[in-house]
Amino acid sequence: MSRPRRSAGAPTIVIALGGNALQPPDERGEIHEQFAHTRESLGAIVALAEAGWRIAIVHGNGPQIGDELLRNEMASSVRPPLPLGVLVAATAGWIGYMIQQSLQNALDRRGVPRSVVTLVTQIVVDPDDPAFDRPTKPIGHSMSPDAAHAMSKAHGWTVAQHAGGWRRVVPSPVPRAIVEAGHVRGLLEEQVIVIAAGGGGTPVYRDATLGLEGVDAVVDKDRAAAVLAGDLGAETLLILTNVEGVYAGYGGPRQKLLRSVRLEELDALDRAGEFGEGTMRPKVEAAGEFVRRGGRRAIIARLDQGLTAVHGEAGTTIVR
């Protein structure tokens, strides 16, 4: 895939912000709690905006989309439930609203003359992606085995065991392209901060007769961020998470934090099974794919160390 030329001026960064950062798994997910966590998560973004970076933000929606599905299914006896793909768009709207409002307020307090917009974004996927036959993406909250199997029986869920308990799993196809990438690029050139591909974006496919058609799935937000960063010709992909960075042998007696790692070394560690299947591996593969396609660097860092990670003083930096 060819990369567009960067226009002169400040560099572009795409920042991937996890849904768990806004709704930690040990909380109920009250909206005031989510607003509070959103405000706490924006320090690095405000500093980068003040420095003049062009910024696109991609957020996750794992806990939130699980809650939305459950609300719909519990109310299905009185109102028709909405499908998964439509609910992804819904969460992109209201989570984007939280980030947009919180970030705009923070920028105004700092006297940074930048605007923030949320763009509901469509992500092209392959309708024949094998992921549709093998749901693996965990959403919602962790449950006990008994609760998970009861919900599976009651609502037809597919459930699987993940770190911390049992969770509902849904299809997660590979993102191929961002339908609205050109609009994001145009807004960035005007120094507008754009929240795009929220929840990984709403997955769609191209039908020869109907045009764009939605599908019921959830796209991994880190993979979507990597595709968006490539489409924008971004210099940096920053994936913010809840650990210091990428570890070799994570959780074992000889675990080692990787500060700077070349792409071929990262690929070798991935093939050796060093990264957790449902936790770090998708982030590592998304970061590696961005660099492989021409990105200068990808960074995986803890949420509160985002700014120092951009300066090379924290997290894991992946380069060619």
PDB file of C-alpha atoms in Angstrom:
ATOM      1  CA  MET A   1       0.000   0.000   0.000  1.00  0.00           C
ATOM      2  CA  SER A   2       1.466   3.359  -1.012  1.00  0.00           C
ATOM      3  CA  ARG A   3       1.675   6.027   1.669  1.00  0.00           C
ATOM      4  CA  PRO A   4       0.513   9.585   1.004  1.00  0.00           C
ATOM      5  CA  ARG A   5       3.115  12.307   1.157  1.00  0.00           C
ATOM      6  CA  ARG A   6       3.159  14.284   4.375  1.00  0.00           C
ATOM      7  CA  SER A   7       2.399  17.947   4.007  1.00  0.00           C
ATOM      8  CA  ALA A   8       5.003  20.340   5.393  1.00  0.00           C
ATOM      9  CA  GLY A   9       4.789  21.216   9.068  1.00  0.00           C
ATOM     10  CA  ALA A  10       4.193  19.306  12.264  1.00  0.00           C
ATOM     11  CA  PRO A  11       4.354  15.499  12.369  1.00  0.00           C
ATOM     12  CA  THR A  12       1.245  13.329  12.603  1.00  0.00           C
ATOM     13  CA  ILE A  13       0.582  10.873  15.418  1.00  0.00           C
ATOM     14  CA  VAL A  14      -2.236   8.347  15.813  1.00  0.00           C
ATOM     15  CA  ILE A  15      -2.987   7.506  19.445  1.00  0.00           C
ATOM     16  CA  ALA A  16      -4.849   4.315  20.376  1.00  0.00           C
ATOM     17  CA  LEU A  17      -6.644   4.611  23.717  1.00  0.00           C
ATOM     18  CA  GLY A  18      -8.132   1.470  25.258  1.00  0.00           C
ATOM     19  CA  GLY A  19     -11.763   1.194  26.319  1.00  0.00           C
ATOM     20  CA  ASN A  20     -10.599  -0.278  29.639  1.00  0.00           C
ATOM     21  CA  ALA A  21      -8.741   2.986  30.332  1.00  0.00           C
ATOM     22  CA  LEU A  22     -12.113   4.729  30.414  1.00  0.00           C
ATOM     23  CA  GLN A  23     -14.005   1.910  32.154  1.00  0.00           C
ATOM     24  CA  PRO A  24     -11.709  -0.226  34.345  1.00  0.00           C
ATOM     25  CA  PRO A  25     -12.906  -3.804  34.852  1.00  0.00           C
ATOM     26  CA  ASP A  26     -13.248  -3.374  38.632  1.00  0.00           C
ATOM     27  CA  GLU A  27     -15.868  -0.613  38.320  1.00  0.00           C
ATOM     28  CA  ARG A  28     -19.571  -0.633  37.431  1.00  0.00           C
ATOM     29  CA  GLY A  29     -19.092   1.727  34.526  1.00  0.00           C
ATOM     30  CA  GLU A  30     -21.193   4.612  35.830  1.00  0.00           C
ATOM     31  CA  ILE A  31     -21.004   7.452  33.309  1.00  0.00           C
ATOM     32  CA  HIS A  32     -19.516   9.918  35.801  1.00  0.00           C
ATOM     33  CA  GLU A  33     -16.732   7.402  36.464  1.00  0.00           C
ATOM     34  CA  GLN A  34     -16.036   7.114  32.749  1.00  0.00           C
ATOM     35  CA  PHE A  35     -15.899  10.900  32.354  1.00  0.00           C
ATOM     36  CA  ALA A  36     -13.455  11.091  35.271  1.00  0.00           C
ATOM     37  CA  HIS A  37     -11.176   8.449  33.731  1.00  0.00           C
ATOM     38  CA  THR A  38     -11.405  10.173  30.356  1.00  0.00           C
ATOM     39  CA  ARG A  39     -10.197  13.453  31.849  1.00  0.00           C
ATOM     40  CA  GLU A  40      -7.340  11.659  33.611  1.00  0.00           C
ATOM     41  CA  SER A  41      -6.199  10.008  30.359  1.00  0.00           C
ATOM     42  CA  LEU A  42      -5.622  13.131  28.281  1.00  0.00           C
ATOM     43  CA  GLY A  43      -2.452  14.712  29.717  1.00  0.00           C
ATOM     44  CA  ALA A  44      -0.127  13.447  26.999  1.00  0.00           C
ATOM     45  CA  ILE A  45      -2.576  14.390  24.234  1.00  0.00           C
ATOM     46  CA  VAL A  46      -2.891  17.961  25.515  1.00  0.00           C
ATOM     47  CA  ALA A  47       0.905  18.309  25.643  1.00  0.00           C
ATOM     48  CA  LEU A  48       1.293  16.971  22.094  1.00  0.00           C
ATOM     49  CA  ALA A  49      -1.441  19.308  20.873  1.00  0.00           C
ATOM     50  CA  GLU A  50       0.308  22.241  22.508  1.00  0.00           C
ATOM     51  CA  ALA A  51       3.516  21.231  20.712  1.00  0.00           C
ATOM     52  CA  GLY A  52       1.691  21.360  17.378  1.00  0.00           C
ATOM     53  CA  TRP A  53       1.419  17.657  16.514  1.00  0.00           C
ATOM     54  CA  ARG A  54      -1.364  16.624  14.156  1.00  0.00           C
ATOM     55  CA  ILE A  55      -3.369  14.154  16.244  1.00  0.00           C
ATOM     56  CA  ALA A  56      -5.894  11.429  15.484  1.00  0.00           C
ATOM     57  CA  ILE A  57      -7.307   9.452  18.414  1.00  0.00           C
ATOM     58  CA  VAL A  58      -8.682   5.913  18.159  1.00  0.00           C
ATOM     59  CA  HIS A  59     -10.457   4.538  21.224  1.00  0.00           C
ATOM     60  CA  GLY A  60     -11.557   1.055  22.211  1.00  0.00           C
ATOM     61  CA  ASN A  61     -15.028   0.035  23.365  1.00  0.00           C
ATOM     62  CA  GLY A  62     -14.660  -3.481  24.794  1.00  0.00           C
ATOM     63  CA  PRO A  63     -16.452  -2.930  28.130  1.00  0.00           C
ATOM     64  CA  GLN A  64     -18.903  -0.432  26.658  1.00  0.00           C
ATOM     65  CA  ILE A  65     -20.046  -2.521  23.681  1.00  0.00           C
ATOM     66  CA  GLY A  66     -20.619  -5.477  25.997  1.00  0.00           C
ATOM     67  CA  ASP A  67     -22.834  -3.313  28.200  1.00  0.00           C
ATOM     68  CA  GLU A  68     -24.737  -1.949  25.193  1.00  0.00           C
ATOM     69  CA  LEU A  69     -25.438  -5.442  23.883  1.00  0.00           C
ATOM     70  CA  LEU A  70     -26.659  -6.572  27.285  1.00  0.00           C
ATOM     71  CA  ARG A  71     -28.964  -3.553  27.626  1.00  0.00           C
ATOM     72  CA  ASN A  72     -30.448  -4.291  24.201  1.00  0.00           C
ATOM     73  CA  GLU A  73     -30.948  -7.966  24.907  1.00  0.00           C
ATOM     74  CA  MET A  74     -32.532  -7.343  28.317  1.00  0.00           C
ATOM     75  CA  ALA A  75     -34.997  -4.882  26.733  1.00  0.00           C
ATOM     76  CA  SER A  76     -35.736  -7.041  23.683  1.00  0.00           C
ATOM     77  CA  SER A  77     -39.166  -8.031  24.991  1.00  0.00           C
ATOM     78  CA  VAL A  78     -40.357  -4.414  24.708  1.00  0.00           C
ATOM     79  CA  ARG A  79     -38.194  -2.943  21.922  1.00  0.00           C
ATOM     80  CA  PRO A  80     -36.405  -4.554  18.946  1.00  0.00           C
ATOM     81  CA  PRO A  81     -32.687  -4.954  19.761  1.00  0.00           C
ATOM     82  CA  LEU A  82     -30.085  -3.209  17.622  1.00  0.00           C
ATOM     83  CA  PRO A  83     -27.439  -5.339  15.871  1.00  0.00           C
ATOM     84  CA  LEU A  84     -23.810  -5.373  16.955  1.00  0.00           C
ATOM     85  CA  GLY A  85     -22.527  -3.287  14.034  1.00  0.00           C
ATOM     86  CA  VAL A  86     -25.020  -0.492  14.748  1.00  0.00           C
ATOM     87  CA  LEU A  87     -24.113  -0.521  18.443  1.00  0.00           C
ATOM     88  CA  VAL A  88     -20.419  -0.133  17.546  1.00  0.00           C
ATOM     89  CA  ALA A  89     -21.376   3.102  15.774  1.00  0.00           C
ATOM     90  CA  ALA A  90     -23.426   4.142  18.811  1.00  0.00           C
ATOM     91  CA  THR A  91     -20.520   3.645  21.212  1.00  0.00           C
ATOM     92  CA  ALA A  92     -18.227   5.523  18.811  1.00  0.00           C
ATOM     93  CA  GLY A  93     -20.606   8.445  19.128  1.00  0.00           C
ATOM     94  CA  TRP A  94     -21.004   8.645  22.874  1.00  0.00           C
ATOM     95  CA  ILE A  95     -17.461   7.647  23.839  1.00  0.00           C
ATOM     96  CA  GLY A  96     -16.210  10.119  21.227  1.00  0.00           C
ATOM     97  CA  TYR A  97     -18.432  12.759  22.836  1.00  0.00           C
ATOM     98  CA  MET A  98     -16.817  12.086  26.223  1.00  0.00           C
ATOM     99  CA  ILE A  99     -13.308  12.378  24.827  1.00  0.00           C
ATOM    100  CA  GLN A 100     -14.162  15.356  22.625  1.00  0.00           C
ATOM    101  CA  GLN A 101     -15.734  17.378  25.423  1.00  0.00           C
ATOM    102  CA  SER A 102     -13.075  16.475  27.993  1.00  0.00           C
ATOM    103  CA  LEU A 103     -10.195  17.187  25.620  1.00  0.00           C
ATOM    104  CA  GLN A 104     -11.681  20.481  24.385  1.00  0.00           C
ATOM    105  CA  ASN A 105     -12.080  21.664  27.986  1.00  0.00           C
ATOM    106  CA  ALA A 106      -8.487  20.682  28.805  1.00  0.00           C
ATOM    107  CA  LEU A 107      -7.148  22.475  25.718  1.00  0.00           C
ATOM    108  CA  ASP A 108      -9.144  25.605  26.550  1.00  0.00           C
ATOM    109  CA  ARG A 109      -7.792  25.632  30.102  1.00  0.00           C
ATOM    110  CA  ARG A 110      -4.244  25.435  28.750  1.00  0.00           C
ATOM    111  CA  GLY A 111      -4.912  28.153  26.202  1.00  0.00           C
ATOM    112  CA  VAL A 112      -4.254  25.810  23.255  1.00  0.00           C
ATOM    113  CA  PRO A 113      -6.288  27.075  20.252  1.00  0.00           C
ATOM    114  CA  ARG A 114      -7.192  23.677  18.784  1.00  0.00           C
ATOM    115  CA  SER A 115     -10.612  22.181  18.036  1.00  0.00           C
ATOM    116  CA  VAL A 116     -11.700  18.552  18.512  1.00  0.00           C
ATOM    117  CA  VAL A 117     -14.232  16.614  16.423  1.00  0.00           C
ATOM    118  CA  THR A 118     -15.593  13.071  16.473  1.00  0.00           C
ATOM    119  CA  LEU A 119     -16.062  11.270  13.159  1.00  0.00           C
ATOM    120  CA  VAL A 120     -18.118   8.072  13.041  1.00  0.00           C
ATOM    121  CA  THR A 121     -15.890   5.923  10.857  1.00  0.00           C
ATOM    122  CA  GLN A 122     -16.517   2.900   8.635  1.00  0.00           C
ATOM    123  CA  ILE A 123     -13.839   0.199   8.349  1.00  0.00           C
ATOM    124  CA  VAL A 124     -13.777  -2.037   5.281  1.00  0.00           C
ATOM    125  CA  VAL A 125     -13.418  -5.748   6.069  1.00  0.00           C
ATOM    126  CA  ASP A 126     -13.576  -8.920   3.990  1.00  0.00           C
ATOM    127  CA  PRO A 127     -17.031 -10.534   4.342  1.00  0.00           C
ATOM    128  CA  ASP A 128     -15.328 -13.919   3.910  1.00  0.00           C
ATOM    129  CA  ASP A 129     -12.843 -13.279   6.727  1.00  0.00           C
ATOM    130  CA  PRO A 130     -12.561 -16.546   8.710  1.00  0.00           C
ATOM    131  CA  ALA A 131     -13.011 -14.517  11.919  1.00  0.00           C
ATOM    132  CA  PHE A 132     -16.764 -14.550  11.292  1.00  0.00           C
ATOM    133  CA  ASP A 133     -16.741 -18.302  11.870  1.00  0.00           C
ATOM    134  CA  ARG A 134     -14.434 -18.117  14.894  1.00  0.00           C
ATOM    135  CA  PRO A 135     -15.413 -15.433  17.432  1.00  0.00           C
ATOM    136  CA  THR A 136     -12.407 -14.502  19.572  1.00  0.00           C
ATOM    137  CA  LYS A 137     -12.724 -10.811  20.536  1.00  0.00           C
ATOM    138  CA  PRO A 138     -13.643 -10.460  24.244  1.00  0.00           C
ATOM    139  CA  ILE A 139     -16.180  -7.775  25.121  1.00  0.00           C
ATOM    140  CA  GLY A 140     -18.056  -6.775  28.241  1.00  0.00           C
ATOM    141  CA  HIS A 141     -17.125  -7.663  31.799  1.00  0.00           C
ATOM    142  CA  SER A 142     -15.560 -10.811  33.210  1.00  0.00           C
ATOM    143  CA  MET A 143     -17.972 -13.381  34.632  1.00  0.00           C
ATOM    144  CA  SER A 144     -17.833 -16.570  36.615  1.00  0.00           C
ATOM    145  CA  PRO A 145     -18.083 -19.782  34.558  1.00  0.00           C
ATOM    146  CA  ASP A 146     -21.646 -20.383  35.804  1.00  0.00           C
ATOM    147  CA  ALA A 147     -22.763 -16.853  34.927  1.00  0.00           C
ATOM    148  CA  ALA A 148     -21.110 -17.020  31.501  1.00  0.00           C
ATOM    149  CA  HIS A 149     -22.787 -20.292  30.591  1.00  0.00           C
ATOM    150  CA  ALA A 150     -26.136 -19.045  31.898  1.00  0.00           C
ATOM    151  CA  MET A 151     -25.901 -15.939  29.697  1.00  0.00           C
ATOM    152  CA  SER A 152     -24.843 -18.088  26.763  1.00  0.00           C
ATOM    153  CA  LYS A 153     -27.929 -20.258  27.193  1.00  0.00           C
ATOM    154  CA  ALA A 154     -30.282 -17.317  27.738  1.00  0.00           C
ATOM    155  CA  HIS A 155     -29.046 -15.052  24.941  1.00  0.00           C
ATOM    156  CA  GLY A 156     -27.148 -17.330  22.549  1.00  0.00           C
ATOM    157  CA  TRP A 157     -23.765 -15.819  23.408  1.00  0.00           C
ATOM    158  CA  THR A 158     -20.421 -17.377  22.535  1.00  0.00           C
ATOM    159  CA  VAL A 159     -18.255 -17.273  25.673  1.00  0.00           C
ATOM    160  CA  ALA A 160     -14.632 -18.140  26.350  1.00  0.00           C
ATOM    161  CA  GLN A 161     -12.173 -18.018  29.213  1.00  0.00           C
ATOM    162  CA  HIS A 162      -9.811 -15.042  29.279  1.00  0.00           C
ATOM    163  CA  ALA A 163      -7.475 -13.538  31.868  1.00  0.00           C
ATOM    164  CA  GLY A 164      -9.576 -12.668  34.912  1.00  0.00           C
ATOM    165  CA  GLY A 165     -12.573 -14.830  34.086  1.00  0.00           C
ATOM    166  CA  TRP A 166     -15.055 -15.724  31.362  1.00  0.00           C
ATOM    167  CA  ARG A 167     -16.227 -13.175  28.781  1.00  0.00           C
ATOM    168  CA  ARG A 168     -18.460 -12.951  25.769  1.00  0.00           C
ATOM    169  CA  VAL A 169     -16.551 -13.196  22.465  1.00  0.00           C
ATOM    170  CA  VAL A 170     -17.579 -11.869  19.036  1.00  0.00           C
ATOM    171  CA  PRO A 171     -16.046 -11.933  15.519  1.00  0.00           C
ATOM    172  CA  SER A 172     -13.120  -9.571  14.900  1.00  0.00           C
ATOM    173  CA  PRO A 173     -12.207  -9.392  11.187  1.00  0.00           C
ATOM    174  CA  VAL A 174      -8.993  -7.787   9.934  1.00  0.00           C
ATOM    175  CA  PRO A 175      -9.430  -4.106   8.953  1.00  0.00           C
ATOM    176  CA  ARG A 176      -8.505  -3.408   5.335  1.00  0.00           C
ATOM    177  CA  ALA A 177      -9.215   0.289   4.737  1.00  0.00           C
ATOM    178  CA  ILE A 178     -10.727   3.397   6.343  1.00  0.00           C
ATOM    179  CA  VAL A 179     -13.616   4.774   4.292  1.00  0.00           C
ATOM    180  CA  GLU A 180     -13.304   8.308   5.713  1.00  0.00           C
ATOM    181  CA  ALA A 181      -9.474   8.509   5.802  1.00  0.00           C
ATOM    182  CA  GLY A 182      -9.435  11.433   3.361  1.00  0.00           C
ATOM    183  CA  HIS A 183     -11.754  13.463   5.587  1.00  0.00           C
ATOM    184  CA  VAL A 184      -9.567  12.735   8.625  1.00  0.00           C
ATOM    185  CA  ARG A 185      -6.483  13.858   6.696  1.00  0.00           C
ATOM    186  CA  GLY A 186      -8.147  17.106   5.644  1.00  0.00           C
ATOM    187  CA  LEU A 187      -9.165  17.927   9.218  1.00  0.00           C
ATOM    188  CA  LEU A 188      -5.654  17.199  10.526  1.00  0.00           C
ATOM    189  CA  GLU A 189      -4.186  19.596   7.974  1.00  0.00           C
ATOM    190  CA  GLU A 190      -6.413  22.273   9.531  1.00  0.00           C
ATOM    191  CA  GLN A 191      -4.921  21.393  12.957  1.00  0.00           C
ATOM    192  CA  VAL A 192      -8.225  19.883  14.111  1.00  0.00           C
ATOM    193  CA  ILE A 193      -7.792  16.934  16.494  1.00  0.00           C
ATOM    194  CA  VAL A 194      -9.887  14.047  15.165  1.00  0.00           C
ATOM    195  CA  ILE A 195     -11.413  11.159  17.114  1.00  0.00           C
ATOM    196  CA  ALA A 196     -11.875   8.468  14.461  1.00  0.00           C
ATOM    197  CA  ALA A 197     -12.332   4.692  14.120  1.00  0.00           C
ATOM    198  CA  GLY A 198     -13.952   4.682  17.543  1.00  0.00           C
ATOM    199  CA  GLY A 199     -14.305   1.197  18.948  1.00  0.00           C
ATOM    200  CA  GLY A 200     -12.132   0.066  16.037  1.00  0.00           C
ATOM    201  CA  GLY A 201     -14.660   1.620  13.629  1.00  0.00           C
ATOM    202  CA  THR A 202     -17.923   0.215  12.316  1.00  0.00           C
ATOM    203  CA  PRO A 203     -17.109  -2.782  10.069  1.00  0.00           C
ATOM    204  CA  VAL A 204     -18.549  -2.723   6.552  1.00  0.00           C
ATOM    205  CA  TYR A 205     -18.004  -4.521   3.256  1.00  0.00           C
ATOM    206  CA  ARG A 206     -18.473  -3.381  -0.331  1.00  0.00           C
ATOM    207  CA  ASP A 207     -21.430  -5.002  -2.089  1.00  0.00           C
ATOM    208  CA  ALA A 208     -21.421  -4.822  -5.890  1.00  0.00           C
ATOM    209  CA  THR A 209     -25.059  -3.719  -5.942  1.00  0.00           C
ATOM    210  CA  LEU A 210     -25.790  -2.027  -2.631  1.00  0.00           C
ATOM    211  CA  GLY A 211     -22.462  -0.328  -1.970  1.00  0.00           C
ATOM    212  CA  LEU A 212     -21.331  -0.244   1.657  1.00  0.00           C
ATOM    213  CA  GLU A 213     -23.110  -2.727   3.937  1.00  0.00           C
ATOM    214  CA  GLY A 214     -22.588  -3.233   7.662  1.00  0.00           C
ATOM    215  CA  VAL A 215     -21.644  -6.488   9.369  1.00  0.00           C
ATOM    216  CA  ASP A 216     -21.962  -7.635  12.975  1.00  0.00           C
ATOM    217  CA  ALA A 217     -18.444  -7.676  14.382  1.00  0.00           C
ATOM    218  CA  VAL A 218     -15.962  -5.623  16.382  1.00  0.00           C
ATOM    219  CA  VAL A 219     -12.662  -4.554  14.803  1.00  0.00           C
ATOM    220  CA  ASP A 220      -9.621  -4.501  17.089  1.00  0.00           C
ATOM    221  CA  LYS A 221      -8.915  -0.840  17.815  1.00  0.00           C
ATOM    222  CA  ASP A 222      -5.106  -1.230  17.685  1.00  0.00           C
ATOM    223  CA  ARG A 223      -5.273  -2.829  14.233  1.00  0.00           C
ATOM    224  CA  ALA A 224      -7.664  -0.105  13.070  1.00  0.00           C
ATOM    225  CA  ALA A 225      -5.308   2.549  14.456  1.00  0.00           C
ATOM    226  CA  ALA A 226      -2.412   1.015  12.508  1.00  0.00           C
ATOM    227  CA  VAL A 227      -4.416   1.104   9.255  1.00  0.00           C
ATOM    228  CA  LEU A 228      -5.484   4.704   9.902  1.00  0.00           C
ATOM    229  CA  ALA A 229      -1.907   5.733  10.725  1.00  0.00           C
ATOM    230  CA  GLY A 230      -0.703   4.189   7.470  1.00  0.00           C
ATOM    231  CA  ASP A 231      -3.443   5.888   5.449  1.00  0.00           C
ATOM    232  CA  LEU A 232      -2.547   9.256   6.996  1.00  0.00           C
ATOM    233  CA  GLY A 233       1.190   8.897   6.451  1.00  0.00           C
ATOM    234  CA  ALA A 234       1.672   9.306  10.209  1.00  0.00           C
ATOM    235  CA  GLU A 235       5.153   9.393  11.680  1.00  0.00           C
ATOM    236  CA  THR A 236       4.180   7.708  14.945  1.00  0.00           C
ATOM    237  CA  LEU A 237       1.630   5.185  16.182  1.00  0.00           C
ATOM    238  CA  LEU A 238       1.227   5.372  19.972  1.00  0.00           C
ATOM    239  CA  ILE A 239      -0.674   2.515  21.641  1.00  0.00           C
ATOM    240  CA  LEU A 240      -1.518   3.285  25.267  1.00  0.00           C
ATOM    241  CA  THR A 241      -2.235   0.396  27.602  1.00  0.00           C
ATOM    242  CA  ASN A 242      -2.052  -0.638  31.267  1.00  0.00           C
ATOM    243  CA  VAL A 243       1.503  -2.062  31.327  1.00  0.00           C
ATOM    244  CA  GLU A 244       4.948  -0.467  30.980  1.00  0.00           C
ATOM    245  CA  GLY A 245       5.484  -1.778  27.469  1.00  0.00           C
ATOM    246  CA  VAL A 246       6.268  -5.023  25.652  1.00  0.00           C
ATOM    247  CA  TYR A 247       7.869  -7.779  27.705  1.00  0.00           C
ATOM    248  CA  ALA A 248       9.676 -10.869  26.505  1.00  0.00           C
ATOM    249  CA  GLY A 249       8.597 -13.793  28.687  1.00  0.00           C
ATOM    250  CA  TYR A 250       5.869 -11.737  30.349  1.00  0.00           C
ATOM    251  CA  GLY A 251       4.716 -13.155  33.681  1.00  0.00           C
ATOM    252  CA  GLY A 252       7.638 -15.561  33.964  1.00  0.00           C
ATOM    253  CA  PRO A 253      10.706 -15.431  36.196  1.00  0.00           C
ATOM    254  CA  ARG A 254      12.879 -14.069  33.365  1.00  0.00           C
ATOM    255  CA  GLN A 255      10.545 -11.447  31.926  1.00  0.00           C
ATOM    256  CA  LYS A 256      12.320  -8.524  30.297  1.00  0.00           C
ATOM    257  CA  LEU A 257      10.973  -5.141  29.268  1.00  0.00           C
ATOM    258  CA  LEU A 258      11.936  -4.279  25.701  1.00  0.00           C
ATOM    259  CA  ARG A 259      12.783  -0.590  25.410  1.00  0.00           C
ATOM    260  CA  SER A 260      13.713  -0.407  21.741  1.00  0.00           C
ATOM    261  CA  VAL A 261      13.257  -3.335  19.400  1.00  0.00           C
ATOM    262  CA  ARG A 262      13.750  -3.810  15.704  1.00  0.00           C
ATOM    263  CA  LEU A 263      10.962  -5.246  13.618  1.00  0.00           C
ATOM    264  CA  GLU A 264      12.725  -8.524  12.790  1.00  0.00           C
ATOM    265  CA  GLU A 265      13.447  -9.151  16.481  1.00  0.00           C
ATOM    266  CA  LEU A 266       9.827  -8.454  17.370  1.00  0.00           C
ATOM    267  CA  ASP A 267       8.604 -10.858  14.687  1.00  0.00           C
ATOM    268  CA  ALA A 268      10.917 -13.589  15.998  1.00  0.00           C
ATOM    269  CA  LEU A 269       9.594 -13.148  19.546  1.00  0.00           C
ATOM    270  CA  ASP A 270       6.024 -13.240  18.252  1.00  0.00           C
ATOM    271  CA  ARG A 271       6.646 -16.499  16.369  1.00  0.00           C
ATOM    272  CA  ALA A 272       8.112 -17.933  19.567  1.00  0.00           C
ATOM    273  CA  GLY A 273       4.860 -17.233  21.408  1.00  0.00           C
ATOM    274  CA  GLU A 274       6.288 -14.613  23.776  1.00  0.00           C
ATOM    275  CA  PHE A 275       3.182 -12.399  23.744  1.00  0.00           C
ATOM    276  CA  GLY A 276      -0.278 -13.084  25.191  1.00  0.00           C
ATOM    277  CA  GLU A 277      -2.819 -14.113  22.533  1.00  0.00           C
ATOM    278  CA  GLY A 278      -5.624 -11.852  23.703  1.00  0.00           C
ATOM    279  CA  THR A 279      -3.659  -9.141  25.477  1.00  0.00           C
ATOM    280  CA  MET A 280      -0.318  -7.921  24.130  1.00  0.00           C
ATOM    281  CA  ARG A 281      -0.119  -9.854  20.875  1.00  0.00           C
ATOM    282  CA  PRO A 282      -2.730  -7.798  18.948  1.00  0.00           C
ATOM    283  CA  LYS A 283      -0.917  -4.605  19.990  1.00  0.00           C
ATOM    284  CA  VAL A 284       2.466  -5.999  18.954  1.00  0.00           C
ATOM    285  CA  GLU A 285       1.139  -7.179  15.600  1.00  0.00           C
ATOM    286  CA  ALA A 286      -0.600  -3.858  14.921  1.00  0.00           C
ATOM    287  CA  ALA A 287       2.550  -1.915  15.818  1.00  0.00           C
ATOM    288  CA  GLY A 288       4.703  -4.191  13.689  1.00  0.00           C
ATOM    289  CA  GLU A 289       2.361  -3.893  10.707  1.00  0.00           C
ATOM    290  CA  PHE A 290       2.471  -0.089  10.857  1.00  0.00           C
ATOM    291  CA  VAL A 291       6.276  -0.067  10.838  1.00  0.00           C
ATOM    292  CA  ARG A 292       6.418  -2.780   8.157  1.00  0.00           C
ATOM    293  CA  ARG A 293       4.274  -0.610   5.867  1.00  0.00           C
ATOM    294  CA  GLY A 294       6.530   2.405   6.173  1.00  0.00           C
ATOM    295  CA  GLY A 295       5.772   4.026   9.526  1.00  0.00           C
ATOM    296  CA  ARG A 296       8.799   5.536  11.255  1.00  0.00           C
ATOM    297  CA  ARG A 297       8.072   4.097  14.711  1.00  0.00           C
ATOM    298  CA  ALA A 298       5.376   2.514  16.822  1.00  0.00           C
ATOM    299  CA  ILE A 299       5.292   2.910  20.593  1.00  0.00           C
ATOM    300  CA  ILE A 300       3.500   0.776  23.175  1.00  0.00           C
ATOM    301  CA  ALA A 301       3.415   2.413  26.608  1.00  0.00           C
ATOM    302  CA  ARG A 302       1.486   2.800  29.824  1.00  0.00           C
ATOM    303  CA  LEU A 303      -1.295   5.363  29.689  1.00  0.00           C
ATOM    304  CA  ASP A 304       0.272   7.813  32.142  1.00  0.00           C
ATOM    305  CA  GLN A 305       3.659   7.620  30.386  1.00  0.00           C
ATOM    306  CA  GLY A 306       2.484   8.515  26.890  1.00  0.00           C
ATOM    307  CA  LEU A 307       4.366  11.801  26.609  1.00  0.00           C
ATOM    308  CA  THR A 308       7.661  10.470  27.967  1.00  0.00           C
ATOM    309  CA  ALA A 309       7.287   7.470  25.656  1.00  0.00           C
ATOM    310  CA  VAL A 310       6.996   9.778  22.627  1.00  0.00           C
ATOM    311  CA  HIS A 311      10.300  11.328  23.763  1.00  0.00           C
ATOM    312  CA  GLY A 312      11.862   7.849  23.928  1.00  0.00           C
ATOM    313  CA  GLU A 313      12.088   7.735  27.719  1.00  0.00           C
ATOM    314  CA  ALA A 314       9.420   5.103  28.493  1.00  0.00           C
ATOM    315  CA  GLY A 315       7.500   2.247  26.898  1.00  0.00           C
ATOM    316  CA  THR A 316       8.640   0.102  23.977  1.00  0.00           C
ATOM    317  CA  THR A 317       9.606   1.688  20.656  1.00  0.00           C
ATOM    318  CA  ILE A 318       9.482  -0.490  17.534  1.00  0.00           C
ATOM    319  CA  VAL A 319      11.521   0.576  14.507  1.00  0.00           C
ATOM    320  CA  ARG A 320      12.715  -0.921  11.242  1.00  0.00           C
TER     321      ARG A 320
END
